[in-house]
Coordinates of C-alpha atoms in Angstrom, one line a residue:
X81 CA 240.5 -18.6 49.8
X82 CA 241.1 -22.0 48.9
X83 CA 242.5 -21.7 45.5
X84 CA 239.9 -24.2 44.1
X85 CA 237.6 -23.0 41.3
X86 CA 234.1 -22.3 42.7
X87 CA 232.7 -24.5 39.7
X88 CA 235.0 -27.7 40.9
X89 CA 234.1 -26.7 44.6
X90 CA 230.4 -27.3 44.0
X91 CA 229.2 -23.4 43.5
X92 CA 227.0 -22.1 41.5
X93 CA 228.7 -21.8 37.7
X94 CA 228.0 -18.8 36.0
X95 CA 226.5 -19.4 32.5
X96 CA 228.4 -18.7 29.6
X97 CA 227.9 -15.2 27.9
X98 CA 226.9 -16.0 24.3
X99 CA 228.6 -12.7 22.2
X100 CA 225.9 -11.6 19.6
X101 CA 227.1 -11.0 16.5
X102 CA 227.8 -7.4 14.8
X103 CA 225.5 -5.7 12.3
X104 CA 228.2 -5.8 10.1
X105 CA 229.4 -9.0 9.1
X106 CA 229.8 -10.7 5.7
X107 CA 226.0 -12.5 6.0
X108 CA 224.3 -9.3 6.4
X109 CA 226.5 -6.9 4.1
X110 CA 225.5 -9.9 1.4
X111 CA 222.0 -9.1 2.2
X112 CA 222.6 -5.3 1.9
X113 CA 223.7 -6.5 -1.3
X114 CA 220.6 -7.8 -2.6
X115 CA 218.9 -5.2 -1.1
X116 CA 221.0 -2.5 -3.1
X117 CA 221.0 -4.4 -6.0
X118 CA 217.1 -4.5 -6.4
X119 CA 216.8 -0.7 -7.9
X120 CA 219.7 -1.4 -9.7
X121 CA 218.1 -4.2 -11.7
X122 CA 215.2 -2.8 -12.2
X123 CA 216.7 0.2 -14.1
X124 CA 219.1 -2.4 -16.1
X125 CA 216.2 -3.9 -16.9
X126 CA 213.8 -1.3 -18.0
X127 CA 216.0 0.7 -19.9
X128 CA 215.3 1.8 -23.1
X129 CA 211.5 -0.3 -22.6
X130 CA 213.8 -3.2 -22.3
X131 CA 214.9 -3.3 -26.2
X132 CA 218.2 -3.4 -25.7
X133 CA 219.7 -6.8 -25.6
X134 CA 223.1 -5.5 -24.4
X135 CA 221.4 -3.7 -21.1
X136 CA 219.5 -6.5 -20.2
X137 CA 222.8 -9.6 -20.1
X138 CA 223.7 -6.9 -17.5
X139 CA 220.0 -6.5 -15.5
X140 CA 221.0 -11.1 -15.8
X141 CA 224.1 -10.6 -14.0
X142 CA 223.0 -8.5 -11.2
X143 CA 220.0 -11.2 -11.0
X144 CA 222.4 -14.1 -11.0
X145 CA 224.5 -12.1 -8.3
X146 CA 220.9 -11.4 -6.0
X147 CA 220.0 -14.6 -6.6
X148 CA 223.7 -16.6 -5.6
X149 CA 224.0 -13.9 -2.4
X150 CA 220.9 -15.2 -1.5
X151 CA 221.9 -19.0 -1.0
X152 CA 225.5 -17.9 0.3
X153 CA 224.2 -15.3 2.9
X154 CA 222.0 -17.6 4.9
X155 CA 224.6 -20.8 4.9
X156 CA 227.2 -18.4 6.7
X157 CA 224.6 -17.1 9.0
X158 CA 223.8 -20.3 10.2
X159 CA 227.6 -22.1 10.2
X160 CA 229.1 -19.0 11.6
X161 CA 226.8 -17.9 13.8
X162 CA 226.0 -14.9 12.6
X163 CA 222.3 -14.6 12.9
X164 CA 221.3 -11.2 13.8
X165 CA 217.7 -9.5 14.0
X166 CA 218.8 -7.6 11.0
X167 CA 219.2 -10.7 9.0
X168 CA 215.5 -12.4 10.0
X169 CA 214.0 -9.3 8.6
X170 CA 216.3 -8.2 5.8
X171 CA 216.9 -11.6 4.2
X172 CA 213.1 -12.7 3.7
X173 CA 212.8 -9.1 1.9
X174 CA 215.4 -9.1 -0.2
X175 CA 214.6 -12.0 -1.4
X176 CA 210.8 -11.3 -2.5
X177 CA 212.3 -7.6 -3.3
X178 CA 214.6 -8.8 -6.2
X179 CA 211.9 -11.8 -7.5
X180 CA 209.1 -9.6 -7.3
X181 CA 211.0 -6.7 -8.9
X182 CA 211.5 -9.0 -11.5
X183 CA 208.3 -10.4 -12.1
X184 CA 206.6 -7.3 -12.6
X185 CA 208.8 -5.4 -14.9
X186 CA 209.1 -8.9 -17.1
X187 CA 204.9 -8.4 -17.1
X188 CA 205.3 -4.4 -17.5
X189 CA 207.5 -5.0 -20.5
X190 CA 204.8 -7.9 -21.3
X191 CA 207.3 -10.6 -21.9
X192 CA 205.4 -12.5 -18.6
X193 CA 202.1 -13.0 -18.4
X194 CA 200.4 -11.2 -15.6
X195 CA 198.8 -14.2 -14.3
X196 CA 202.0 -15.7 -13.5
X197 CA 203.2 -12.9 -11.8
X198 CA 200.0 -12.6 -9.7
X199 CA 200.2 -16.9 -8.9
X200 CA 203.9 -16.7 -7.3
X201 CA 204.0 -13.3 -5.9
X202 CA 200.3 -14.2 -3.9
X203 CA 201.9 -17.4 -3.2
X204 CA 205.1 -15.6 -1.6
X205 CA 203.2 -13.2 0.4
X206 CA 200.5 -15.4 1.8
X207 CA 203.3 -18.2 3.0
X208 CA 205.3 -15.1 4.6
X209 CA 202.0 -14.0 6.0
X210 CA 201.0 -17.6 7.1
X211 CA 204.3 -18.1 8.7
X212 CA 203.5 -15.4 11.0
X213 CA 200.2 -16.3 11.9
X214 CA 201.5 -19.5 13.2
X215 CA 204.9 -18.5 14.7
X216 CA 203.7 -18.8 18.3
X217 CA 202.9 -22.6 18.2
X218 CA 206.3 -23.1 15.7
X219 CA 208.5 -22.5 12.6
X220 CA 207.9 -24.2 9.6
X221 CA 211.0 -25.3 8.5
X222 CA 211.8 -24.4 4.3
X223 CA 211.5 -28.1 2.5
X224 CA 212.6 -29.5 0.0
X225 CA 210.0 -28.7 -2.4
X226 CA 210.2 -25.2 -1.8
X227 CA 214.3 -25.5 -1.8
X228 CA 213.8 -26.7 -5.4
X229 CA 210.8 -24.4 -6.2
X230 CA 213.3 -21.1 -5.6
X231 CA 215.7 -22.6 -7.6
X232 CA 213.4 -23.2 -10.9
X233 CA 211.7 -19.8 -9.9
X234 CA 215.5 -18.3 -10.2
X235 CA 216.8 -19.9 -13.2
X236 CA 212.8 -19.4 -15.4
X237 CA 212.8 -15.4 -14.3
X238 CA 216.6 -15.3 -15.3
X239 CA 215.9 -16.7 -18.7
X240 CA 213.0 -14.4 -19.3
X241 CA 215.6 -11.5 -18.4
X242 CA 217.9 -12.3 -21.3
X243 CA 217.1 -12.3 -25.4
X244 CA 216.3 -15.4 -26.2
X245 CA 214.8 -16.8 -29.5
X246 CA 214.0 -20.0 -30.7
X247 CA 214.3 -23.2 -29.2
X248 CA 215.4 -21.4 -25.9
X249 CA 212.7 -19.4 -25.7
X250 CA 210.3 -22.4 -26.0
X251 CA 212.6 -23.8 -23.1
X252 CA 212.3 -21.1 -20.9
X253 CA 208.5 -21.2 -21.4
X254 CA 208.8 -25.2 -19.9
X255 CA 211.0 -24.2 -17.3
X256 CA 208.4 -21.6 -16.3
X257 CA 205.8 -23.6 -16.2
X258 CA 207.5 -26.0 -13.8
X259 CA 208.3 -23.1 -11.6
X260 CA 205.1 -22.2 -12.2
X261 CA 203.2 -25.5 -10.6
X262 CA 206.2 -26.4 -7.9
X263 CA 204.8 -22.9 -6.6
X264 CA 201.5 -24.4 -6.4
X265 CA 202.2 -27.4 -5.3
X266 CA 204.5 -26.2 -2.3
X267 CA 202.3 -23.6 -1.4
X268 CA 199.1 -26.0 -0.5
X269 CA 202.0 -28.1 1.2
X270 CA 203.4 -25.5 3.2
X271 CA 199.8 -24.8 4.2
X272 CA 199.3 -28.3 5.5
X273 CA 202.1 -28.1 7.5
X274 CA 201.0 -24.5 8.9
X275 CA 197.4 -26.2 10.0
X276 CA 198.9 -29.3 11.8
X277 CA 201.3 -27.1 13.3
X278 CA 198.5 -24.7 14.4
X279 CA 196.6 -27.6 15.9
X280 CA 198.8 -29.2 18.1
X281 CA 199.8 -26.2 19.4
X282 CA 196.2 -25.3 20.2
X283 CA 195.9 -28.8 22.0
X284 CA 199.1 -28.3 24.0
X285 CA 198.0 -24.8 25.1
X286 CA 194.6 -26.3 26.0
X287 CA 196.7 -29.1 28.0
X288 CA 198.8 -26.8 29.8
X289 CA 195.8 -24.9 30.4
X290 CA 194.0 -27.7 32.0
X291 CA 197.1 -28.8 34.2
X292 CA 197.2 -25.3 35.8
X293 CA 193.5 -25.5 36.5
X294 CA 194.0 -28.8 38.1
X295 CA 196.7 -27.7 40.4
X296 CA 195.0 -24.9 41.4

């Protein structure tokens, strides 16, 4: 043997093994989280038909803590590499788990309009389901707009949570209403983007196709 490195010798290099991370790390126990907190909510919420002002500061707090998981879970996936399978399909759940939970008992308790529960939940669902339809040719990446959108989503639910009266409660009505048509808007956006992506993934599969019949 020549003592010299097969890699400085002109071998082949073997590739470096990339160590996928554990089911248990803190980005997915966060998620678990979210996950657990969702019944826990709800019966926060709900108790005593949701009359009791005291019950429902606490159904806030396990909201605010879903709701500040869900921005802190993702961020240490992605820096840390922690991205597991686990996390693709938890994370998108939990997240519609805990906003839908929270739409519906607001418009059980009828403090929400039904109507706005049915505009952001169909909105949620048919961007999850439109992201899927379009996978193969791409990802859509999460904008701006819809960055924003959660976050005036978040804060208009969590208001409607707590007692409020008064000038606040007129507030909160506002700050709905913006959530309200940033859901709209970023919904017929994310759509755009899903056709154009759909497209020129259709004419790159019919380019590739061609090229193949040509070499043939």
């Amino acid at each position: 043997m020549s003592g010299v490195p097969a890699s400085a010798a002109g071998g082949p290099r073997t590739a470096p093994v990339v160590r996928q991370a554990g089911l248990w790390n803190i980005a997915n126990l966060l998620t678990m989280l979210r996950l657990v907190l969702v019944p826990a909510f709800v019966v926060l919420l709900m108790h005593d038909n949701g009359t009791d002002p005291v019950w429902r500061v606490f159904a806030w707090a396990a909201f605010a803590i879903a709701m500040i998981t869900d921005v802190f879970d993702g961020h240490l996936a992605r820096t840390y590499n922690l991205v597991t399978d686990f996390g693709k399909i938890a994370d998108p759940i939990a997240d519609k788990a805990i906003m839908g939970a929270a739409l519906i008992c607001l418009s059980v308790l009828g403090d929400l309009s039904w109507w706005v529960t049915g505009v952001i939940l169909f909105r949620e669902l048919g961007i999850t389901l439109m992201r899927f339809w379009v996978i193969k040719h791409g990802v859509i990446p999460a904008s701006r707009g819809g960055k924003i959108k959660t976050l005036a989503q978040g804060t208009a639910v969590g208001m409607y949570v707590l007692v409020l009266t008064g000038p606040l409660a007129t507030f909160r009505w506002w700050v709905m209403a913006v959530a309200v048509a940033l859901t709209v808007v970023t919904g017929f956006d994310y759509i755009r983007q899903a056709v154009v992506l759909r497209r020129a993934g259709l004419v790159r599969e019919r380019a590739e196709r061609a090229e193949r019949d040509a070499a043939r």
